[in-house]
Structures are given as C-alpha cells and as structure tokens.
Amino acid sequence: MSRVFEKAYSDLFREAPKLLSYILAVLILLAMVAKKAPVYLLAFAALYAFYFWTGHKVWSKVGVFQATSFSLGITALFDLLTQRPPLHYVLVAAVLASSVSMALRCDSKLYLIPIPAVSLYYFLQNDYALAGASLAYAMATPLVKTYLSSRVKGSDALCMLNSFLYSSVSVEGMFDHIFKPLGVKDTGKMHLYLMENNVDKYLVVVSEFHPGPFRGIGGGTLVERLVTRGLHEGLNVLFMHGVGGHERDPVSNEDVDKIVEGVFTAASSAEVRPVSEGYKPKKIEINDVKLTSFSLGIGPPLAIISRVRSASDDIPLEVAKRVETNGHVLVDAQNKFEGELRWTEEDVASLQEALLRASLDSCSHFAIGFGRHDTTYVDPLRLELGAGGIGAIISECDGIRSLLIIVDGNNIVSRLYEKIVEKYKGTFDVVEVVTTDTHASTRAGIGGGYKAVGSNIKHDDILKLIDRAVSSALRNMGKWRGTYRSVEVSVNVFGENFKRIRSLVESYRKLSIIMVIYLFVLPLAISLAL
C-alpha cells in the first residue's frame, strides 16, 4: 500500500481561490471603466443570480460573490490583455458556472443554462462564429460529462467528485446531501475516562469512529466538536483514535452530532471515585510492532500500537477482530508518517504476542497528572495542528514515571517524534507520542492539503508547547477522582463505499488535464481564435 489518496488530495489543492476572486472583482470594475461598458454589470448580475440559484443552500452571499467574481473576472482579464470587445471571453465564465452548477445540483438538468445563454449573447452581438462555437460546446458538454463519469465508474461519479472537491475547499458548505446516500449503519464504541481533581476536569476519549475523511466533511469535524463541547462544559477533552480506518468515517454532521451527544450524555451521568488502580507501564517491541501499555488509574489500560519500520497508520478493523486485547483498549498511535502502509500476517501475530506479554501488574502506589496547551499561536490557520492542541498525561507507578503526549494532528514526521522522545527519555522511564489522526487540517492550504505534524511548523515551537503541557501535568500530579465508561453509538458511516470516493479522487488526479482543458483551455482557445 502507499499514500496515493493523500498525495492525490494534496496535489489537487495548492492555491486558495478566495483572495484571487477579490482581485478579479477589481479587474471587472477596471474593465468596465476602461471600456466604458456597463454590460459587465449586467453580466455580473446574471451570473450572480445563476450562482445564487445554484448554491444558496450551501453558500452565503459572500460565497456567491466570490464565485461570480472568479468566473467573470477571468473574462475581464483576457478582455483587457487582448484588447477585445467587452465580454469577448464570457464563454469561459459560462463553462465555469456550468461546472459549478453540475457539482452542486447533480439532480438538475439545468446546469447547461449559462452556455446557451452566452451563445445567444454572441448572436445578438453579430458574432456568429462564437455563437455557433458556444452552441456546439453546450451540445458537447453532456458527452464530456458522460465520458468522465464512465472513467470513474459511476453515472453520477463526476457530480459526486466535484461536490466533494468544492466541499473540501469551501468554508461555508457541507454537501451532506451528496454523501448521505453512501452511508451504512454501523455501531462503534467510545471509551471514556472522566478524571477530575479540585481544579481541573479532563475527559479522555478513545474513539472507534475515524475522524475523517476531510475538513468539513463528516468525521473531519469530530475532534473539534468534542473539544468545543467539552470547553463549554468545563472539560478538557483529550482525543485518541482507536481501531478502524476510513470505513468508520461518519458521513454527515448529523452523525457527528449523535456521537458527541452520546459521549457527553454518558459523561454527565458518570460517578467518579478515587483513582488508585493503576497498572505498571510496559513497552514491548516484536518484529515490526511496538506496543506501549499505559494506565490511567481507572478502567482498562491503553494499548498504544505503533510500528518500527512501517508507517504507523490506522489499525484495520479486521486486524482488531483477530486479536485478544488482554484487558486493554487499543489505540492507534498515528506517530510515524514515513514507511509502507501494511498489516501482514506476521504483523498480526506480533501484535497478538505483544498484547499477551502486556500483563496487568497492579501498582502499590499510583499518581497521575494531566495537562493541555493550545496551539493557535504557532498554527493560527490550523494547517497542521487541530483545535485539541497538545495534551500530556503523566503517571507514576511505584516510582516508574511514564509520559504520554497527545498531539491533535494527522500523524507526525519521524524527525519530530524522535526529538520529543529524546527530550524526555532522561526524565521519564516510558515516553510515547500519539496524534489524534484528525482530518480537520486535511484541506486546501499553502503548499498542499495534507500535512503531518512537523512538516512545516518549526520543531522547536512545537517542543515548547509540549513542554508547557508537560509542566501543567507535573503540577497536577497527585490523587484524582475518575471513572471509566464505554458507550456504543449507531451512526451512518462510509463503510465499503469509501473505496468509491477514494477511486474518485485518484481518478480525478489522472484525468485532471482533461478537466483543465474542458473548463479553461478550450473555451479560452475558442475565444482567442474567433
């Protein structure tokens, strides 16, 4: 296996279009003044009305303005550059508008309206060559749509793909109506460790639902919503991903709401008691599998699973079902971005052996501390670090001190992981680092859409934040009260249908040149030639 999906997604989004849309809006005004052509205003109003009809359910008026400016602005730009008559290149704007309509209203046959309308405009301007070319373009567009859909295996595949891409880069619109039909009902566990002392309250969540696939889509909002709800209720939420991959992605906002509500309903009714039942930490390495057993002093200890040579990524459900956990809750460490993605028969056998070796040896004396620090200062746009910030859990069992760092991000580069372990291994007997696997930061951004923690942010800045979280946990060391509960929630997830979305994104990468030619190059070339 390889990270083809992540790489394809990252390749698709390298520039944010929003700033460009405002620059192009200024160009429209310049073209109108320079050419003394109020027809630009009429064209803007017509396009705005079409975009509003297309996207008012998911876009704000600002979003409609941006889309209109982007489309018509390209027309104005080439009108100015080539000194052609006003709206000579309006076919480009019409094709872009048609594409947006196709993406947002897959069930409508009216996505073609802008292109015949432009053909009529050219005809009224006595530009019969462009009128005929536009009409031919309108007739060819359904054929292109059919061809591309057949290439990605599905009659509605192009609509679904375009909607998926618009959703991924838009801050305004969820496209739940596109993905809800793909949902399959599934039940997953949320493991909850509620901890409190006289000052702080922490809720450690280990989720069997996967926090993906992308920002603003389904489970991509899961961690942020849990953290935000926790802050409203006076709880610091520390999230970790359990077992399963993208097949366990919640499909929609409604499904994420169900999970969040289930978690906090269970937490609100839990009764705490003194935490004193910790187990000795263990670090076990067998072949390509590394296991860290980490107790929170109440409930089953965590079995944090990472890899030695391979990439540390999702623990597949079929792997989890084949092993006996020996009284542990499995946690996907997501702490090694580099390497091959694989789970071989030898890996499964190694995992089982490691779990069996992780015996539950009780502590005579146990203490624990929790800390958390916000990361907004070093990553205000959340391109690598999510809303959960950085958490630290420190335990002491009969003099053995252990440190668990939890970073809200999507995996971590090995160089940073090694620096963290090296920094603290002299102070603590056991040190482990996990990331939440959140996909809230997997989106359009400067330089790409998929970034593991430590890809761009200075490592020293991240280490400083970790140090503050660790210091907070050390100050909190002592006796805590707590309780463990697990709650089962039934929601719609992508299931096996996620493979279909994966195929769409990968296919789009291969066919992107055709899409660029269709959306921009060909209408521009027609306008230049005629």
Coordinates of C-alpha atoms in Angstrom, one line a residue:
M1 CA 0.0 0.0 0.0
S2 CA 1.0 3.6 -0.4
R3 CA -0.4 7.1 0.4
V4 CA -1.8 7.6 -3.1
F5 CA -5.0 9.0 -1.8
E6 CA -3.3 11.6 0.5
K7 CA -0.8 12.5 -2.2
A8 CA -3.6 12.9 -4.8
Y9 CA -5.6 15.1 -2.5
S10 CA -2.6 17.3 -1.7
D11 CA -1.7 17.7 -5.4
L12 CA -5.3 18.9 -6.1
F13 CA -5.2 21.8 -3.7
R14 CA -2.2 24.0 -3.8
E15 CA -3.7 27.5 -4.1
A16 CA -6.7 29.0 -2.2
P17 CA -9.0 30.8 -4.7
K18 CA -10.6 33.3 -2.3
L19 CA -8.1 36.1 -2.5
L20 CA -7.9 35.7 -6.2
S21 CA -11.7 36.2 -6.5
Y22 CA -11.4 39.7 -4.9
I23 CA -8.5 40.7 -7.2
L24 CA -10.6 39.6 -10.2
A25 CA -13.6 41.6 -8.8
V26 CA -11.4 44.7 -9.1
L27 CA -10.4 43.7 -12.6
I28 CA -14.1 43.6 -13.6
L29 CA -14.5 47.2 -12.4
L30 CA -11.3 48.3 -14.3
A31 CA -12.6 46.6 -17.5
M32 CA -16.0 48.3 -17.1
V33 CA -14.3 51.7 -16.7
A34 CA -11.6 51.2 -19.3
K35 CA -14.0 50.0 -22.0
K36 CA -17.0 52.2 -20.8
A37 CA -19.1 49.0 -20.9
P38 CA -21.9 48.7 -18.2
V39 CA -22.6 45.4 -19.8
Y40 CA -20.1 43.9 -17.3
L41 CA -22.5 44.9 -14.5
L42 CA -25.4 43.1 -16.3
A43 CA -23.3 40.0 -16.8
F44 CA -22.2 40.1 -13.1
A45 CA -25.9 40.3 -12.1
A46 CA -26.9 37.5 -14.4
L47 CA -24.0 35.2 -13.2
Y48 CA -24.7 36.2 -9.5
A49 CA -28.4 35.2 -10.0
F50 CA -27.4 31.9 -11.5
Y51 CA -24.8 31.1 -8.8
F52 CA -27.3 32.1 -6.1
W53 CA -29.9 29.7 -7.6
T54 CA -27.2 27.0 -7.7
G55 CA -25.6 27.4 -4.3
H56 CA -27.8 29.5 -2.0
K57 CA -28.4 26.4 0.2
V58 CA -24.8 25.9 1.0
W59 CA -23.1 29.3 0.2
S60 CA -23.5 32.7 1.9
K61 CA -23.9 35.8 -0.2
V62 CA -20.2 36.3 0.1
G63 CA -19.5 32.9 -1.3
V64 CA -21.8 33.6 -4.3
F65 CA -20.0 36.9 -4.8
Q66 CA -16.6 35.1 -4.8
A67 CA -17.7 32.5 -7.3
T68 CA -19.2 35.2 -9.6
S69 CA -16.1 37.4 -9.4
F70 CA -13.8 34.5 -10.1
S71 CA -15.7 33.4 -13.2
L72 CA -16.4 36.8 -14.7
G73 CA -13.0 38.2 -13.6
I74 CA -11.2 35.8 -15.9
T75 CA -13.3 37.1 -18.7
A76 CA -12.4 40.7 -17.9
L77 CA -8.7 39.9 -17.5
F78 CA -8.4 38.5 -21.0
D79 CA -10.7 41.2 -22.5
L80 CA -8.1 43.7 -21.1
L81 CA -5.0 41.8 -22.1
T82 CA -6.0 41.2 -25.7
Q83 CA -8.0 44.4 -26.2
R84 CA -11.1 42.5 -27.4
P85 CA -14.6 43.9 -27.1
P86 CA -16.4 43.6 -23.7
L87 CA -17.3 40.1 -22.7
H88 CA -15.5 38.5 -25.7
Y89 CA -14.3 35.7 -23.4
V90 CA -17.5 35.3 -21.5
L91 CA -17.7 31.7 -22.7
V92 CA -15.0 30.9 -20.1
A93 CA -17.2 32.2 -17.3
A94 CA -20.2 30.3 -18.7
V95 CA -18.3 27.0 -18.7
L96 CA -17.1 27.5 -15.1
A97 CA -20.6 28.4 -14.0
S98 CA -22.0 25.3 -15.7
S99 CA -19.4 23.2 -13.9
V100 CA -20.3 24.6 -10.5
S101 CA -24.0 24.0 -11.2
M102 CA -23.2 20.4 -12.2
A103 CA -21.4 19.9 -8.9
L104 CA -24.0 21.5 -6.6
R105 CA -27.2 20.3 -8.3
C106 CA -26.4 16.9 -9.5
D107 CA -30.1 16.0 -9.9
S108 CA -30.8 19.0 -12.2
K109 CA -30.6 19.1 -16.0
L110 CA -30.3 22.9 -16.0
Y111 CA -26.6 23.1 -15.4
L112 CA -26.1 23.9 -19.1
I113 CA -28.1 27.2 -18.9
P114 CA -25.1 29.6 -18.9
I115 CA -23.6 28.2 -22.2
P116 CA -26.7 28.6 -24.5
A117 CA -27.3 32.0 -22.8
V118 CA -23.8 33.1 -23.9
S119 CA -24.4 31.7 -27.3
L120 CA -27.5 33.9 -27.6
Y121 CA -25.4 36.9 -26.4
Y122 CA -22.8 36.4 -29.1
F123 CA -25.6 36.0 -31.7
L124 CA -27.1 39.4 -30.6
Q125 CA -23.7 40.9 -30.9
N126 CA -23.5 39.5 -34.5
D127 CA -20.5 37.3 -33.5
Y128 CA -21.9 34.3 -35.3
A129 CA -18.7 32.3 -35.1
L130 CA -18.6 32.4 -31.3
A131 CA -22.3 31.9 -31.1
G132 CA -22.0 28.7 -33.1
A133 CA -18.9 27.5 -31.2
S134 CA -20.7 28.1 -27.9
L135 CA -23.8 26.2 -29.0
A136 CA -21.5 23.3 -30.1
Y137 CA -19.8 23.5 -26.7
A138 CA -23.2 23.2 -25.0
M139 CA -24.0 20.1 -27.1
A140 CA -20.6 18.5 -26.3
T141 CA -20.7 19.1 -22.6
P142 CA -23.1 16.2 -21.7
L143 CA -20.8 13.9 -23.7
V144 CA -17.8 15.0 -21.8
K145 CA -19.7 14.5 -18.5
T146 CA -20.7 11.0 -19.6
Y147 CA -17.2 10.1 -20.6
L148 CA -15.6 11.3 -17.4
S149 CA -18.3 9.6 -15.3
S150 CA -17.6 6.3 -17.2
R151 CA -13.9 6.7 -16.4
V152 CA -14.6 6.9 -12.7
K153 CA -17.1 4.1 -12.7
G154 CA -20.5 5.6 -12.0
S155 CA -23.2 7.5 -13.7
D156 CA -23.2 10.2 -11.0
A157 CA -19.5 10.0 -10.3
L158 CA -18.5 13.4 -11.8
C159 CA -21.2 15.2 -9.8
M160 CA -20.1 13.4 -6.6
L161 CA -16.5 14.2 -7.2
N162 CA -17.0 17.9 -8.0
S163 CA -19.2 18.2 -4.9
F164 CA -16.5 16.5 -2.8
L165 CA -13.8 18.9 -4.1
Y166 CA -16.0 22.0 -3.6
S167 CA -16.8 20.8 0.0
S168 CA -13.2 20.3 0.8
V169 CA -12.1 23.8 -0.1
S170 CA -15.3 25.7 1.0
V171 CA -15.6 27.1 4.5
E172 CA -19.3 27.5 4.0
G173 CA -21.0 24.4 2.7
M174 CA -21.4 20.8 3.8
F175 CA -22.6 18.6 1.0
D176 CA -24.3 16.1 3.2
H177 CA -26.9 15.5 0.5
I178 CA -24.2 14.1 -1.8
F179 CA -22.8 11.7 0.8
K180 CA -25.8 10.6 2.8
P181 CA -26.9 8.0 0.2
L182 CA -23.5 6.3 0.7
G183 CA -24.0 5.9 4.4
V184 CA -24.3 2.5 6.0
K185 CA -25.4 2.0 9.6
D186 CA -22.6 0.9 12.0
T187 CA -22.1 0.8 15.7
G188 CA -18.9 1.8 17.4
K189 CA -17.6 2.2 20.9
M190 CA -16.4 5.4 22.5
H191 CA -14.2 4.7 25.5
L192 CA -14.4 7.5 28.1
Y193 CA -12.1 8.2 31.0
L194 CA -13.5 11.0 33.1
M195 CA -11.0 12.5 35.5
E196 CA -11.2 15.4 37.9
N197 CA -9.5 17.0 40.9
N198 CA -10.3 20.1 42.9
V199 CA -9.2 22.3 40.0
D200 CA -9.5 20.6 36.6
K201 CA -11.6 18.1 34.7
Y202 CA -10.4 16.0 31.8
L203 CA -12.2 13.7 29.5
V204 CA -10.0 11.2 27.7
V205 CA -11.9 9.8 24.7
V206 CA -10.8 6.8 22.6
S207 CA -13.0 6.6 19.6
E208 CA -13.7 3.7 17.3
F209 CA -15.0 6.2 14.8
H210 CA -12.4 7.6 12.4
P211 CA -12.0 11.4 12.5
G212 CA -12.0 11.8 8.7
P213 CA -12.1 11.9 5.7
F214 CA -11.5 15.7 5.3
R215 CA -12.0 19.1 6.8
G216 CA -15.7 20.0 6.9
I217 CA -16.9 16.5 5.7
G218 CA -18.4 14.1 8.2
G219 CA -16.0 12.8 10.8
G220 CA -13.5 15.5 9.8
T221 CA -15.3 17.7 12.4
L222 CA -15.4 15.1 15.2
V223 CA -12.4 16.1 17.3
E224 CA -13.1 19.8 17.1
R225 CA -16.7 19.3 18.1
L226 CA -15.8 17.2 21.0
V227 CA -13.2 19.7 22.2
T228 CA -15.6 22.6 21.7
R229 CA -18.4 20.9 23.5
G230 CA -16.0 20.0 26.3
L231 CA -14.8 23.5 26.8
H232 CA -18.5 24.7 27.1
E233 CA -19.0 22.1 29.8
G234 CA -15.8 22.8 31.7
L235 CA -13.9 19.7 30.4
N236 CA -10.6 19.4 28.7
V237 CA -11.0 16.7 26.0
L238 CA -8.0 14.6 25.1
F239 CA -8.9 12.6 22.0
M240 CA -7.3 9.4 20.7
H241 CA -8.2 7.2 17.7
G242 CA -9.0 3.5 18.4
V243 CA -9.4 0.9 15.7
G244 CA -10.7 1.2 12.2
G245 CA -10.0 3.4 9.2
H246 CA -11.9 5.5 6.7
E247 CA -14.7 2.9 6.6
R248 CA -15.6 4.2 10.0
D249 CA -15.8 7.8 8.9
P250 CA -19.1 9.3 10.0
V251 CA -20.9 10.5 6.8
S252 CA -22.6 13.8 7.9
N253 CA -22.8 16.5 10.5
E254 CA -25.9 14.8 12.0
D255 CA -23.9 11.6 12.6
V256 CA -21.1 13.5 14.3
D257 CA -23.7 15.2 16.5
K258 CA -25.0 11.8 17.5
I259 CA -21.6 10.7 18.6
V260 CA -20.9 13.9 20.5
E261 CA -24.2 13.8 22.2
G262 CA -23.7 10.1 23.2
V263 CA -20.3 10.9 24.7
F264 CA -21.4 13.9 26.8
T265 CA -24.7 12.2 27.9
A266 CA -22.6 9.3 29.2
A267 CA -20.0 11.6 30.8
S268 CA -22.6 13.7 32.6
S269 CA -24.2 10.8 34.3
A270 CA -20.9 9.2 35.4
E271 CA -20.0 9.0 39.1
V272 CA -16.3 9.5 40.0
R273 CA -14.3 7.8 42.7
P274 CA -10.7 7.9 43.8
V275 CA -8.2 6.8 41.2
S276 CA -5.9 4.2 42.7
E277 CA -6.0 1.1 40.4
G278 CA -3.1 1.8 38.1
Y279 CA -1.0 -0.8 36.3
K280 CA 2.7 -0.8 35.6
P281 CA 3.6 0.6 32.2
K282 CA 5.2 -1.6 29.6
K283 CA 7.0 -1.0 26.3
I284 CA 7.1 -4.1 24.1
E285 CA 8.6 -4.4 20.6
I286 CA 8.1 -7.5 18.5
N287 CA 9.3 -7.5 14.8
D288 CA 7.6 -4.5 13.2
V289 CA 5.0 -3.9 16.0
K290 CA 5.6 -1.7 19.0
L291 CA 3.1 -1.6 22.0
T292 CA 3.0 0.7 24.9
S293 CA 0.7 -0.2 27.8
F294 CA -0.3 3.0 29.6
S295 CA -2.7 3.0 32.6
L296 CA -4.9 6.0 33.5
G297 CA -5.5 4.5 37.0
I298 CA -9.1 3.5 36.3
G299 CA -10.7 1.3 33.7
P300 CA -8.8 -0.8 31.2
P301 CA -5.2 0.5 30.3
L302 CA -4.4 1.7 26.8
A303 CA -2.5 -0.5 24.4
I304 CA -0.9 2.1 22.1
I305 CA 0.0 0.5 18.9
S306 CA 2.8 1.9 16.6
R307 CA 5.3 0.5 14.1
V308 CA 9.0 0.0 13.9
R309 CA 9.7 0.1 10.2
S310 CA 6.3 0.5 8.6
A311 CA 4.2 3.7 8.7
S312 CA 2.1 3.9 11.9
D313 CA -1.4 4.3 10.5
D314 CA -4.9 3.0 11.1
I315 CA -5.4 -0.3 12.8
P316 CA -7.8 -2.1 10.4
L317 CA -11.0 -3.5 11.9
E318 CA -10.2 -7.0 10.5
V319 CA -6.9 -6.9 12.4
A320 CA -8.5 -5.7 15.7
K321 CA -11.1 -8.5 15.4
R322 CA -8.4 -11.2 15.1
V323 CA -6.6 -10.4 18.4
E324 CA -7.3 -10.8 22.0
T325 CA -6.7 -7.4 23.7
N326 CA -5.8 -8.9 27.2
G327 CA -7.9 -6.3 29.0
H328 CA -6.6 -3.3 27.1
V329 CA -8.3 -0.7 24.9
L330 CA -6.5 -0.5 21.5
V331 CA -5.2 2.9 20.5
D332 CA -3.9 3.8 17.0
A333 CA -0.7 5.8 17.7
Q334 CA -0.5 7.5 14.3
N335 CA 3.1 8.5 15.1
K336 CA 5.2 7.5 12.1
F337 CA 4.3 9.1 8.8
E338 CA 7.1 7.6 6.8
G339 CA 7.2 4.0 5.6
E340 CA 5.0 1.4 3.9
L341 CA 1.3 1.0 4.9
R342 CA 0.8 -2.7 5.7
W343 CA -0.5 -5.2 8.1
T344 CA 0.9 -8.7 7.2
E345 CA 0.1 -12.0 8.8
E346 CA 3.4 -11.6 10.7
D347 CA 2.3 -8.2 11.9
V348 CA -1.0 -9.5 13.3
A349 CA 0.8 -12.4 15.0
S350 CA 3.3 -9.9 16.5
L351 CA 0.5 -7.7 17.8
Q352 CA -1.2 -10.6 19.5
E353 CA 2.1 -11.7 21.1
A354 CA 2.7 -8.2 22.3
L355 CA -0.8 -8.0 23.8
L356 CA -0.3 -11.3 25.7
R357 CA 3.0 -10.1 27.1
A358 CA 1.4 -6.9 28.3
S359 CA 0.3 -8.4 31.6
L360 CA -1.7 -6.2 34.1
D361 CA 0.6 -5.8 37.1
S362 CA -1.0 -3.6 39.7
C363 CA 0.7 -0.7 41.3
S364 CA 1.1 -0.3 45.1
H365 CA 1.3 3.5 44.7
F366 CA -0.2 5.3 41.8
A367 CA -0.4 9.0 40.9
I368 CA -1.4 10.8 37.7
G369 CA -1.4 14.3 36.2
F370 CA -3.0 15.9 33.1
G371 CA -2.0 19.0 31.1
R372 CA -3.1 20.6 27.9
H373 CA -1.9 23.6 25.9
D374 CA -3.4 25.5 23.0
T375 CA -1.5 25.6 19.6
T376 CA -3.2 28.6 18.0
Y377 CA -0.2 30.8 18.5
V378 CA 2.1 28.7 16.3
D379 CA -0.5 27.5 13.8
P380 CA -3.4 30.0 13.7
L381 CA -4.7 28.6 10.4
R382 CA -4.6 25.0 11.7
L383 CA -2.8 23.7 8.8
E384 CA -1.0 21.0 10.9
L385 CA -2.4 21.3 14.4
G386 CA -6.1 21.0 15.3
A387 CA -8.4 22.5 17.9
G388 CA -7.4 19.9 20.5
G389 CA -3.9 21.4 20.9
I390 CA -1.3 19.3 22.8
G391 CA -2.1 17.2 25.8
A392 CA 0.2 15.5 28.3
I393 CA -0.6 12.6 30.7
I394 CA 2.0 11.7 33.3
S395 CA 1.6 8.6 35.5
E396 CA 3.8 7.3 38.4
C397 CA 3.5 3.7 39.4
D398 CA 5.8 2.5 42.2
G399 CA 8.5 5.0 41.2
I400 CA 8.2 4.3 37.4
R401 CA 7.3 7.5 35.6
S402 CA 5.5 7.5 32.2
L403 CA 4.7 10.3 29.8
L404 CA 2.1 10.2 27.0
I405 CA 2.0 13.2 24.6
I406 CA -1.2 13.6 22.6
V407 CA -1.0 16.0 19.6
D408 CA -4.1 16.9 17.7
G409 CA -2.9 16.4 14.2
N410 CA -2.8 13.8 11.3
N411 CA 0.3 11.7 12.0
I412 CA 3.8 13.1 12.7
V413 CA 7.1 13.2 10.9
S414 CA 9.7 10.8 12.3
R415 CA 12.3 13.6 13.0
L416 CA 10.0 15.4 15.3
Y417 CA 8.8 12.2 17.0
E418 CA 12.4 11.3 17.7
K419 CA 13.2 14.7 19.1
I420 CA 10.3 14.5 21.5
V421 CA 11.3 11.1 22.8
E422 CA 14.9 12.1 23.1
K423 CA 14.0 15.3 25.1
Y424 CA 12.0 13.4 27.8
K425 CA 13.5 9.9 28.0
G426 CA 16.0 11.0 30.7
T427 CA 13.2 12.3 32.9
F428 CA 10.6 9.5 32.3
D429 CA 11.1 5.8 32.1
V430 CA 8.5 5.4 29.4
V431 CA 7.7 8.1 26.7
E432 CA 5.2 7.8 23.9
V433 CA 3.7 10.2 21.4
V434 CA 0.4 9.9 19.6
T435 CA -1.6 12.0 17.3
T436 CA -5.4 12.1 17.1
D437 CA -5.5 11.3 13.3
T438 CA -7.8 14.3 12.9
H439 CA -8.5 15.1 9.3
A440 CA -9.8 18.6 10.2
S441 CA -6.5 20.1 8.8
T442 CA -6.6 18.0 5.6
R443 CA -7.7 20.7 3.2
A444 CA -6.5 23.4 0.9
G445 CA -3.6 25.3 2.3
I446 CA -0.3 27.0 1.4
G447 CA 1.9 24.3 -0.1
G448 CA -0.5 21.4 -0.1
G449 CA -3.5 19.9 1.5
Y450 CA -2.1 17.0 3.6
K451 CA 0.4 17.8 6.3
A452 CA 1.7 15.6 9.1
V453 CA 2.7 17.4 12.3
G454 CA 6.2 18.8 11.9
S455 CA 6.0 19.2 8.1
N456 CA 6.3 22.9 8.2
I457 CA 6.0 24.3 11.7
K458 CA 9.3 24.7 13.4
H459 CA 10.0 21.8 15.6
D460 CA 11.3 24.0 18.4
D461 CA 8.0 25.8 18.5
I462 CA 6.1 22.5 18.9
L463 CA 8.6 21.3 21.6
K464 CA 8.0 24.5 23.6
L465 CA 4.2 23.9 23.6
I466 CA 4.7 20.2 24.6
D467 CA 6.9 21.4 27.5
R468 CA 4.2 23.7 28.7
A469 CA 1.6 20.8 28.6
V470 CA 4.1 18.6 30.4
S471 CA 4.7 21.2 33.1
S472 CA 1.0 21.6 33.6
A473 CA 0.6 17.8 34.1
L474 CA 3.5 17.8 36.6
R475 CA 1.8 20.5 38.6
N476 CA -1.4 18.4 38.6
M477 CA 0.3 15.2 39.8
G478 CA -1.5 13.6 42.7
K479 CA -4.7 12.0 43.6
W480 CA -7.5 12.3 41.1
R481 CA -11.1 11.1 41.1
G482 CA -12.4 9.4 38.0
T483 CA -14.5 6.8 36.2
Y484 CA -14.4 4.7 33.0
R485 CA -17.4 4.2 30.8
S486 CA -17.8 2.9 27.3
V487 CA -20.8 4.0 25.2
E488 CA -22.0 2.5 21.9
V489 CA -23.3 4.8 19.2
S490 CA -25.0 3.8 16.0
V491 CA -24.5 6.2 13.1
N492 CA -24.1 6.2 9.3
V493 CA -20.5 5.7 8.2
F494 CA -19.0 5.3 4.7
G495 CA -18.2 1.6 5.1
E496 CA -17.0 0.0 1.9
N497 CA -18.4 3.0 0.0
F498 CA -15.3 4.9 1.0
K499 CA -13.4 3.0 -1.6
R500 CA -15.7 4.6 -4.2
I501 CA -14.7 8.1 -3.0
R502 CA -11.0 7.1 -2.9
S503 CA -11.3 5.9 -6.5
L504 CA -12.9 9.2 -7.5
V505 CA -10.1 11.4 -6.1
E506 CA -7.4 9.2 -7.5
S507 CA -9.2 9.1 -10.9
Y508 CA -9.6 12.9 -10.9
R509 CA -5.8 13.2 -10.4
K510 CA -5.3 11.1 -13.6
L511 CA -8.0 13.0 -15.5
S512 CA -7.2 16.4 -14.2
I513 CA -5.6 17.5 -17.5
I514 CA -8.9 16.7 -19.3
M515 CA -10.8 18.8 -16.8
V516 CA -8.4 21.8 -17.1
I517 CA -8.7 21.7 -20.9
Y518 CA -12.5 21.4 -20.7
L519 CA -13.0 24.1 -18.0
F520 CA -10.5 26.7 -19.2
V521 CA -8.1 26.0 -22.0
L522 CA -10.6 25.0 -24.7
P523 CA -13.1 27.9 -24.2
L524 CA -10.2 30.3 -23.9
A525 CA -8.7 28.9 -27.1
I526 CA -12.0 29.2 -29.0
S527 CA -12.4 32.8 -27.9
L528 CA -8.9 33.6 -28.9
A529 CA -9.2 32.0 -32.3
L530 CA -12.6 33.5 -33.3

